[in-house]
């Protein structure tokens, strides 16, 4: 489902991507294939406008029944799902979706950058079981992330949900998690 906040964030990301130089096939950078070696994002030569125009997003649900159950129970409220941070790693964008309000089924998600795509499909990262609210081995409310040069995604989980509601809940202690972005394996 599309929300104004997700649309705004995705539009911002698309604007940033449009200023990246076009790599020639002989100069693909394995760290970031959108930027060829020797060309900085500030270089004005070889600018391209990619064919990326997202107008909304939805989750990849395990099945349609799961989506219906979560929506009917109030555990998925589309307008409350707001992406606040993003990191691009190769052709994947990782987003934080803090649980500021009720109805956020996943707090750390990813999507693929695809030319010609008109919407994004958000996939919980690394999986649905790591998104379970109230389970301290899972993530509760990821508020920040960074992907380092070793393909490790570092996520800051506050452990507090419903922060903008009348009574925030401290479900679990805060923690920092480290995931391998290539296979989703929890490292620390």
mmCIF file with all atom_site columns, N, CA, C and O in Angstrom, residues 4 32 44 83 103 133 151 156 160 163 183:
data_model
loop_
_atom_site.group_PDB
_atom_site.id
_atom_site.type_symbol
_atom_site.label_atom_id
_atom_site.label_alt_id
_atom_site.label_comp_id
_atom_site.label_asym_id
_atom_site.label_entity_id
_atom_site.label_seq_id
_atom_site.pdbx_PDB_ins_code
_atom_site.Cartn_x
_atom_site.Cartn_y
_atom_site.Cartn_z
_atom_site.occupancy
_atom_site.B_iso_or_equiv
_atom_site.pdbx_formal_charge
_atom_site.auth_seq_id
_atom_site.auth_comp_id
_atom_site.auth_asym_id
_atom_site.auth_atom_id
_atom_site.pdbx_PDB_model_num
ATOM 1  N N  . UNK A 1 4   ? 1.932  8.510   1.791   1.00 0.00 ? 4   UNK A N  1
ATOM 2  C CA . UNK A 1 4   ? 2.654  9.720   1.387   1.00 0.00 ? 4   UNK A CA 1
ATOM 3  C C  . UNK A 1 4   ? 4.105  9.708   1.847   1.00 0.00 ? 4   UNK A C  1
ATOM 4  O O  . UNK A 1 4   ? 4.981  10.162  1.137   1.00 0.00 ? 4   UNK A O  1
ATOM 5  N N  . UNK A 1 32  ? 29.826 -0.646  -5.755  1.00 0.00 ? 32  UNK A N  1
ATOM 6  C CA . UNK A 1 32  ? 28.568 0.013   -6.116  1.00 0.00 ? 32  UNK A CA 1
ATOM 7  C C  . UNK A 1 32  ? 28.484 0.034   -7.633  1.00 0.00 ? 32  UNK A C  1
ATOM 8  O O  . UNK A 1 32  ? 29.096 0.874   -8.276  1.00 0.00 ? 32  UNK A O  1
ATOM 9  N N  . UNK A 1 44  ? 29.923 15.917  -13.290 1.00 0.00 ? 44  UNK A N  1
ATOM 10 C CA . UNK A 1 44  ? 28.744 16.276  -14.073 1.00 0.00 ? 44  UNK A CA 1
ATOM 11 C C  . UNK A 1 44  ? 28.711 15.607  -15.433 1.00 0.00 ? 44  UNK A C  1
ATOM 12 O O  . UNK A 1 44  ? 27.693 15.645  -16.106 1.00 0.00 ? 44  UNK A O  1
ATOM 13 N N  . UNK A 1 83  ? 9.081  4.793   6.231   1.00 0.00 ? 83  UNK A N  1
ATOM 14 C CA . UNK A 1 83  ? 10.515 4.536   6.125   1.00 0.00 ? 83  UNK A CA 1
ATOM 15 C C  . UNK A 1 83  ? 11.254 5.808   6.510   1.00 0.00 ? 83  UNK A C  1
ATOM 16 O O  . UNK A 1 83  ? 10.953 6.888   6.002   1.00 0.00 ? 83  UNK A O  1
ATOM 17 N N  . UNK A 1 103 ? 0.791  -1.142  14.046  1.00 0.00 ? 103 UNK A N  1
ATOM 18 C CA . UNK A 1 103 ? 0.506  -1.528  12.672  1.00 0.00 ? 103 UNK A CA 1
ATOM 19 C C  . UNK A 1 103 ? 1.683  -1.631  11.736  1.00 0.00 ? 103 UNK A C  1
ATOM 20 O O  . UNK A 1 103 ? 1.509  -1.617  10.524  1.00 0.00 ? 103 UNK A O  1
ATOM 21 N N  . UNK A 1 133 ? 7.242  -8.758  17.047  1.00 0.00 ? 133 UNK A N  1
ATOM 22 C CA . UNK A 1 133 ? 7.146  -7.806  18.150  1.00 0.00 ? 133 UNK A CA 1
ATOM 23 C C  . UNK A 1 133 ? 6.989  -8.555  19.477  1.00 0.00 ? 133 UNK A C  1
ATOM 24 O O  . UNK A 1 133 ? 6.213  -9.489  19.584  1.00 0.00 ? 133 UNK A O  1
ATOM 25 N N  . UNK A 1 151 ? 30.113 -5.422  3.451   1.00 0.00 ? 151 UNK A N  1
ATOM 26 C CA . UNK A 1 151 ? 28.760 -5.956  3.237   1.00 0.00 ? 151 UNK A CA 1
ATOM 27 C C  . UNK A 1 151 ? 28.102 -6.419  4.529   1.00 0.00 ? 151 UNK A C  1
ATOM 28 O O  . UNK A 1 151 ? 27.382 -7.410  4.559   1.00 0.00 ? 151 UNK A O  1
ATOM 29 N N  . UNK A 1 156 ? 20.417 -0.469  14.419  1.00 0.00 ? 156 UNK A N  1
ATOM 30 C CA . UNK A 1 156 ? 20.205 -0.014  15.788  1.00 0.00 ? 156 UNK A CA 1
ATOM 31 C C  . UNK A 1 156 ? 18.735 -0.217  16.147  1.00 0.00 ? 156 UNK A C  1
ATOM 32 O O  . UNK A 1 156 ? 17.849 0.399   15.555  1.00 0.00 ? 156 UNK A O  1
ATOM 33 N N  . UNK A 1 160 ? 12.012 -0.214  21.877  1.00 0.00 ? 160 UNK A N  1
ATOM 34 C CA . UNK A 1 160 ? 10.793 0.504   22.273  1.00 0.00 ? 160 UNK A CA 1
ATOM 35 C C  . UNK A 1 160 ? 9.854  0.576   21.070  1.00 0.00 ? 160 UNK A C  1
ATOM 36 O O  . UNK A 1 160 ? 10.263 0.978   19.982  1.00 0.00 ? 160 UNK A O  1
ATOM 37 N N  . UNK A 1 163 ? 6.293  4.415   20.093  1.00 0.00 ? 163 UNK A N  1
ATOM 38 C CA . UNK A 1 163 ? 6.927  5.587   20.687  1.00 0.00 ? 163 UNK A CA 1
ATOM 39 C C  . UNK A 1 163 ? 6.047  6.826   20.631  1.00 0.00 ? 163 UNK A C  1
ATOM 40 O O  . UNK A 1 163 ? 6.077  7.661   21.536  1.00 0.00 ? 163 UNK A O  1
ATOM 41 N N  . UNK A 1 183 ? 23.507 -12.867 2.504   1.00 0.00 ? 183 UNK A N  1
ATOM 42 C CA . UNK A 1 183 ? 22.715 -14.061 2.843   1.00 0.00 ? 183 UNK A CA 1
ATOM 43 C C  . UNK A 1 183 ? 21.751 -13.822 4.018   1.00 0.00 ? 183 UNK A C  1
ATOM 44 O O  . UNK A 1 183 ? 21.012 -14.719 4.380   1.00 0.00 ? 183 UNK A O  1
#
